[in-house]
């Protein structure tokens, strides 16, 4: 400014972060379905791939750093590159973490982000893909693969403990998806998928396999939906999920096929007035 103050302009975002969406869906249904995850994963992978193509590693991809915007079609942002690493600007392009410095969130951080772990500490784009694998496991199983109240114990698990296989926590998932997620969270970076684009492509193929067999979980995310009210006139439309009267659900603006329900069955599982969830017909 003329007075000498430094400032910058930021884009204003309105919506919810992925942490809030995941928490609500998991609280209501225990976990999310591949149909719910797919449109989110598509845009996360687009954002990560753009960063990786520019030589940037995020290093802290967690639910709080993924923001889903209000409105349709679905748009989300990968936020907070505050500890991102620009690989080509590192000395010799090595991209090593400084000795004794832990940068990242223990719940989702890759083993190579932990200095002194005995593992290679070179941070690459596959570091973000490990975190993406943790995020996918969390959504599909209803909990992250590693949990501990002690942060040092949690970091130790990321480095040395093998996770419970995803197919044990979610046995109805397609094998292609569980195999992909478990590959993403392999300890050696070289054993993970090569790119974010590959992860999305393989997940979509696994989801298509599931769709051919028929979904085994309800598509409803437990997000605010159309509420037609007791008199048929009151409408309270939530910003992210809308049930269509034609027997399809718009999930973040993406149509997802549902069997045509009876009028009363259509209400079961809905969140009414953003407060009450209709559980069953007595």
Short mmCIF file of C-alpha atoms in Angstrom, two decimals:
data_model
loop_
_atom_site.label_atom_id
_atom_site.label_comp_id
_atom_site.label_asym_id
_atom_site.label_seq_id
_atom_site.Cartn_x
_atom_site.Cartn_y
_atom_site.Cartn_z
CA UNK A 1 0.00 0.00 0.00
CA UNK A 2 1.01 3.64 -0.13
CA UNK A 3 1.68 3.39 3.60
CA UNK A 4 4.16 0.58 3.07
CA UNK A 5 2.04 -2.36 4.24
CA UNK A 6 2.60 -5.64 2.39
CA UNK A 7 -0.49 -7.60 1.40
CA UNK A 8 -1.70 -10.27 -1.01
CA UNK A 9 -5.10 -11.26 -2.34
CA UNK A 10 -6.46 -14.79 -1.84
CA UNK A 11 -9.37 -16.53 -3.51
CA UNK A 12 -12.42 -16.78 -1.27
CA UNK A 13 -13.65 -20.35 -1.02
CA UNK A 14 -17.09 -21.39 0.23
CA UNK A 15 -17.87 -25.01 1.02
CA UNK A 16 -16.56 -27.73 3.34
CA UNK A 17 -13.25 -29.45 3.77
CA UNK A 18 -12.98 -33.16 3.10
CA UNK A 19 -12.47 -33.87 6.80
CA UNK A 20 -16.02 -32.67 7.55
CA UNK A 21 -17.50 -34.65 4.64
CA UNK A 22 -15.65 -37.83 5.59
CA UNK A 23 -16.54 -37.51 9.28
CA UNK A 24 -20.23 -37.10 8.51
CA UNK A 25 -20.35 -39.99 6.04
CA UNK A 26 -18.39 -42.33 8.34
CA UNK A 27 -20.51 -41.40 11.35
CA UNK A 28 -23.70 -42.25 9.45
CA UNK A 29 -22.60 -45.29 7.43
CA UNK A 30 -19.30 -46.46 8.91
CA UNK A 31 -17.37 -45.80 5.71
CA UNK A 32 -17.68 -44.44 2.18
CA UNK A 33 -18.32 -46.36 -1.02
CA UNK A 34 -16.18 -46.30 -4.15
CA UNK A 35 -19.02 -44.43 -5.89
CA UNK A 36 -18.74 -41.65 -3.32
CA UNK A 37 -14.95 -41.58 -3.42
CA UNK A 38 -14.48 -41.62 -7.20
CA UNK A 39 -15.49 -38.01 -8.09
CA UNK A 40 -13.42 -36.69 -5.18
CA UNK A 41 -10.41 -38.79 -6.13
CA UNK A 42 -10.59 -37.62 -9.73
CA UNK A 43 -10.04 -33.98 -8.82
CA UNK A 44 -7.52 -34.68 -6.06
CA UNK A 45 -5.45 -36.61 -8.60
CA UNK A 46 -5.78 -33.83 -11.17
CA UNK A 47 -4.46 -31.34 -8.62
CA UNK A 48 -1.63 -33.57 -7.45
CA UNK A 49 -0.60 -34.44 -10.99
CA UNK A 50 -0.43 -30.76 -11.92
CA UNK A 51 1.81 -30.10 -8.91
CA UNK A 52 4.02 -33.12 -9.60
CA UNK A 53 4.37 -32.18 -13.26
CA UNK A 54 5.70 -28.83 -12.04
CA UNK A 55 8.20 -30.59 -9.75
CA UNK A 56 6.28 -29.76 -6.56
CA UNK A 57 5.61 -32.28 -3.77
CA UNK A 58 2.84 -31.27 -1.34
CA UNK A 59 4.09 -33.37 1.64
CA UNK A 60 0.96 -32.79 3.77
CA UNK A 61 -2.03 -34.15 1.84
CA UNK A 62 -4.67 -34.66 4.52
CA UNK A 63 -8.47 -34.27 4.65
CA UNK A 64 -8.25 -30.76 6.07
CA UNK A 65 -6.21 -29.68 3.04
CA UNK A 66 -8.81 -30.78 0.48
CA UNK A 67 -11.67 -28.30 0.14
CA UNK A 68 -14.94 -29.10 -1.66
CA UNK A 69 -16.62 -26.01 -3.05
CA UNK A 70 -20.34 -25.36 -2.87
CA UNK A 71 -22.44 -25.74 -5.98
CA UNK A 72 -22.36 -27.95 -9.04
CA UNK A 73 -20.55 -29.42 -10.83
CA UNK A 74 -18.13 -30.76 -8.24
CA UNK A 75 -15.04 -28.61 -7.79
CA UNK A 76 -12.43 -29.00 -5.11
CA UNK A 77 -9.11 -27.44 -4.24
CA UNK A 78 -5.94 -28.97 -2.83
CA UNK A 79 -4.83 -26.39 -0.27
CA UNK A 80 -1.90 -25.46 1.95
CA UNK A 81 1.34 -26.02 0.10
CA UNK A 82 3.08 -24.44 3.09
CA UNK A 83 5.65 -27.22 3.46
CA UNK A 84 5.73 -28.20 -0.22
CA UNK A 85 9.08 -29.01 -1.73
CA UNK A 86 10.20 -27.85 -5.16
CA UNK A 87 12.50 -30.69 -6.11
CA UNK A 88 14.57 -29.11 -8.86
CA UNK A 89 15.54 -26.22 -6.59
CA UNK A 90 17.01 -28.48 -3.93
CA UNK A 91 20.77 -28.86 -3.89
CA UNK A 92 21.63 -31.37 -6.59
CA UNK A 93 17.92 -32.11 -7.04
CA UNK A 94 18.14 -34.60 -4.16
CA UNK A 95 15.15 -33.33 -2.20
CA UNK A 96 16.36 -34.67 1.16
CA UNK A 97 14.73 -33.64 4.43
CA UNK A 98 17.03 -31.81 6.84
CA UNK A 99 18.47 -33.94 9.62
CA UNK A 100 16.13 -34.22 12.59
CA UNK A 101 13.30 -32.33 10.91
CA UNK A 102 9.85 -33.92 10.59
CA UNK A 103 7.61 -32.05 8.16
CA UNK A 104 4.10 -33.42 7.73
CA UNK A 105 1.18 -34.87 9.65
CA UNK A 106 1.96 -38.21 11.38
CA UNK A 107 -1.44 -39.69 10.54
CA UNK A 108 -0.76 -39.56 6.79
CA UNK A 109 2.98 -39.02 6.38
CA UNK A 110 5.15 -41.37 4.34
CA UNK A 111 8.03 -43.31 5.94
CA UNK A 112 10.62 -41.37 3.93
CA UNK A 113 9.45 -38.15 5.61
CA UNK A 114 10.80 -39.43 8.94
CA UNK A 115 14.50 -38.64 9.31
CA UNK A 116 16.59 -41.24 11.07
CA UNK A 117 14.09 -43.97 10.27
CA UNK A 118 16.65 -46.10 8.51
CA UNK A 119 14.72 -45.70 5.28
CA UNK A 120 15.60 -43.56 2.30
CA UNK A 121 14.61 -40.00 3.17
CA UNK A 122 14.40 -38.71 -0.39
CA UNK A 123 11.04 -37.01 -0.88
CA UNK A 124 9.50 -37.54 -4.31
CA UNK A 125 6.06 -37.35 -5.89
CA UNK A 126 5.43 -40.88 -4.57
CA UNK A 127 5.55 -39.40 -1.07
CA UNK A 128 2.24 -37.67 -1.84
CA UNK A 129 0.88 -40.91 -3.32
CA UNK A 130 1.49 -42.65 0.01
CA UNK A 131 -0.60 -39.97 1.73
CA UNK A 132 -3.26 -40.36 -0.95
CA UNK A 133 -3.30 -44.10 -0.23
CA UNK A 134 -3.80 -43.40 3.48
CA UNK A 135 -6.67 -41.07 2.56
CA UNK A 136 -8.30 -43.71 0.33
CA UNK A 137 -7.93 -46.39 3.01
CA UNK A 138 -9.49 -44.02 5.56
CA UNK A 139 -12.52 -43.27 3.39
CA UNK A 140 -13.14 -46.87 2.34
CA UNK A 141 -12.47 -48.52 5.73
CA UNK A 142 -13.90 -45.78 7.94
CA UNK A 143 -10.57 -45.32 9.75
CA UNK A 144 -6.94 -44.71 8.81
CA UNK A 145 -4.62 -47.73 8.73
CA UNK A 146 -2.49 -46.48 11.63
CA UNK A 147 -3.84 -44.86 14.79
CA UNK A 148 -2.19 -44.02 18.11
CA UNK A 149 -2.61 -41.28 20.70
CA UNK A 150 1.18 -41.08 21.01
CA UNK A 151 2.54 -39.18 18.01
CA UNK A 152 5.96 -40.82 18.22
CA UNK A 153 4.33 -44.27 18.26
CA UNK A 154 2.20 -43.23 15.30
CA UNK A 155 5.26 -42.13 13.33
CA UNK A 156 6.95 -45.42 14.21
CA UNK A 157 3.98 -47.33 12.80
CA UNK A 158 4.20 -45.42 9.55
CA UNK A 159 7.85 -46.41 9.27
CA UNK A 160 7.83 -50.05 10.34
CA UNK A 161 4.35 -51.54 10.88
CA UNK A 162 2.38 -53.25 8.14
CA UNK A 163 -1.27 -52.13 7.96
CA UNK A 164 -4.26 -54.41 8.32
CA UNK A 165 -5.21 -55.31 4.73
CA UNK A 166 -8.06 -53.17 3.46
CA UNK A 167 -10.04 -56.22 2.33
CA UNK A 168 -10.24 -57.32 5.97
CA UNK A 169 -11.83 -54.04 7.04
CA UNK A 170 -14.02 -53.74 3.92
CA UNK A 171 -14.43 -57.25 2.49
CA UNK A 172 -17.05 -56.22 -0.09
CA UNK A 173 -14.71 -53.90 -2.00
CA UNK A 174 -13.52 -54.95 -5.47
CA UNK A 175 -10.14 -56.69 -5.33
CA UNK A 176 -8.73 -54.20 -7.84
CA UNK A 177 -9.42 -51.31 -5.47
CA UNK A 178 -8.06 -52.98 -2.33
CA UNK A 179 -4.92 -54.04 -4.21
CA UNK A 180 -4.41 -50.48 -5.46
CA UNK A 181 -4.85 -48.88 -2.04
CA UNK A 182 -2.49 -51.34 -0.37
CA UNK A 183 0.08 -50.71 -3.09
CA UNK A 184 -0.15 -46.95 -2.47
CA UNK A 185 0.87 -47.43 1.18
CA UNK A 186 3.81 -49.72 0.55
CA UNK A 187 6.84 -48.61 2.58
CA UNK A 188 9.37 -48.58 -0.30
CA UNK A 189 8.44 -45.68 -2.61
CA UNK A 190 9.41 -47.66 -5.70
CA UNK A 191 6.65 -50.20 -5.00
CA UNK A 192 3.90 -47.56 -5.11
CA UNK A 193 2.06 -46.49 -8.27
CA UNK A 194 4.08 -44.14 -10.44
CA UNK A 195 1.62 -41.24 -10.78
CA UNK A 196 -1.60 -39.78 -9.41
CA UNK A 197 -3.13 -40.26 -12.86
CA UNK A 198 -2.45 -43.99 -12.66
CA UNK A 199 -4.16 -44.18 -9.26
CA UNK A 200 -7.31 -42.53 -10.58
CA UNK A 201 -7.36 -44.67 -13.73
CA UNK A 202 -7.02 -47.92 -11.77
CA UNK A 203 -9.55 -46.87 -9.13
CA UNK A 204 -12.08 -45.96 -11.81
CA UNK A 205 -11.58 -49.35 -13.46
CA UNK A 206 -12.18 -51.06 -10.11
CA UNK A 207 -15.28 -48.94 -9.53
CA UNK A 208 -16.57 -49.90 -12.99
CA UNK A 209 -16.08 -53.55 -12.02
CA UNK A 210 -18.12 -52.97 -8.85
CA UNK A 211 -20.86 -51.15 -10.79
CA UNK A 212 -21.17 -54.10 -13.14
CA UNK A 213 -21.79 -56.37 -10.15
CA UNK A 214 -24.08 -53.94 -8.31
CA UNK A 215 -23.36 -51.77 -5.29
CA UNK A 216 -23.42 -53.42 -1.88
CA UNK A 217 -23.69 -50.23 0.19
CA UNK A 218 -26.15 -47.33 -0.03
CA UNK A 219 -24.96 -44.43 -2.18
CA UNK A 220 -26.28 -41.82 0.27
CA UNK A 221 -23.39 -39.95 1.94
CA UNK A 222 -25.48 -38.63 4.80
CA UNK A 223 -25.00 -35.08 3.53
CA UNK A 224 -27.90 -32.61 3.56
CA UNK A 225 -30.36 -33.55 0.81
CA UNK A 226 -33.65 -32.28 -0.53
CA UNK A 227 -36.23 -32.25 2.21
CA UNK A 228 -39.75 -32.03 0.87
CA UNK A 229 -41.20 -31.41 4.34
CA UNK A 230 -44.29 -32.89 5.90
CA UNK A 231 -46.63 -30.77 3.77
CA UNK A 232 -44.80 -31.34 0.48
CA UNK A 233 -44.03 -27.63 0.12
CA UNK A 234 -41.07 -26.98 2.40
CA UNK A 235 -37.74 -27.53 0.69
CA UNK A 236 -34.34 -27.45 2.40
CA UNK A 237 -31.72 -28.16 -0.23
CA UNK A 238 -28.22 -29.06 0.91
CA UNK A 239 -25.28 -27.80 -1.14
CA UNK A 240 -23.58 -31.06 -2.05
CA UNK A 241 -25.99 -33.95 -2.53
CA UNK A 242 -29.48 -33.94 -4.06
CA UNK A 243 -31.78 -36.89 -4.59
CA UNK A 244 -33.56 -36.82 -7.93
CA UNK A 245 -37.18 -38.00 -8.10
CA UNK A 246 -36.25 -40.10 -11.15
CA UNK A 247 -34.39 -42.63 -9.03
CA UNK A 248 -30.89 -41.24 -9.45
CA UNK A 249 -28.82 -39.34 -6.94
CA UNK A 250 -26.70 -36.33 -7.79
CA UNK A 251 -23.51 -36.80 -5.79
CA UNK A 252 -21.53 -33.53 -5.98
CA UNK A 253 -23.22 -32.99 -9.34
CA UNK A 254 -22.43 -36.49 -10.64
CA UNK A 255 -25.43 -38.76 -11.37
CA UNK A 256 -25.29 -42.09 -9.55
CA UNK A 257 -27.86 -44.72 -10.45
CA UNK A 258 -30.15 -46.04 -7.72
CA UNK A 259 -32.94 -48.61 -7.93
CA UNK A 260 -36.29 -46.84 -8.04
CA UNK A 261 -37.46 -46.73 -4.39
CA UNK A 262 -40.98 -46.56 -3.08
CA UNK A 263 -41.84 -43.11 -1.67
CA UNK A 264 -41.25 -44.13 1.95
CA UNK A 265 -38.11 -46.10 1.17
CA UNK A 266 -36.71 -43.05 -0.57
CA UNK A 267 -36.69 -41.18 2.74
CA UNK A 268 -34.85 -43.84 4.76
CA UNK A 269 -31.26 -42.79 5.35
CA UNK A 270 -31.88 -39.14 4.53
CA UNK A 271 -30.80 -36.29 6.79
CA UNK A 272 -33.83 -34.09 7.36
CA UNK A 273 -33.47 -30.40 8.13
CA UNK A 274 -29.74 -31.03 8.54
CA UNK A 275 -30.54 -32.48 11.97
CA UNK A 276 -32.44 -35.80 11.94
CA UNK A 277 -31.65 -38.99 10.06
CA UNK A 278 -34.55 -41.27 9.15
CA UNK A 279 -33.39 -44.73 10.20
CA UNK A 280 -36.29 -47.12 9.54
CA UNK A 281 -40.03 -47.51 9.15
CA UNK A 282 -41.74 -48.70 12.36
#
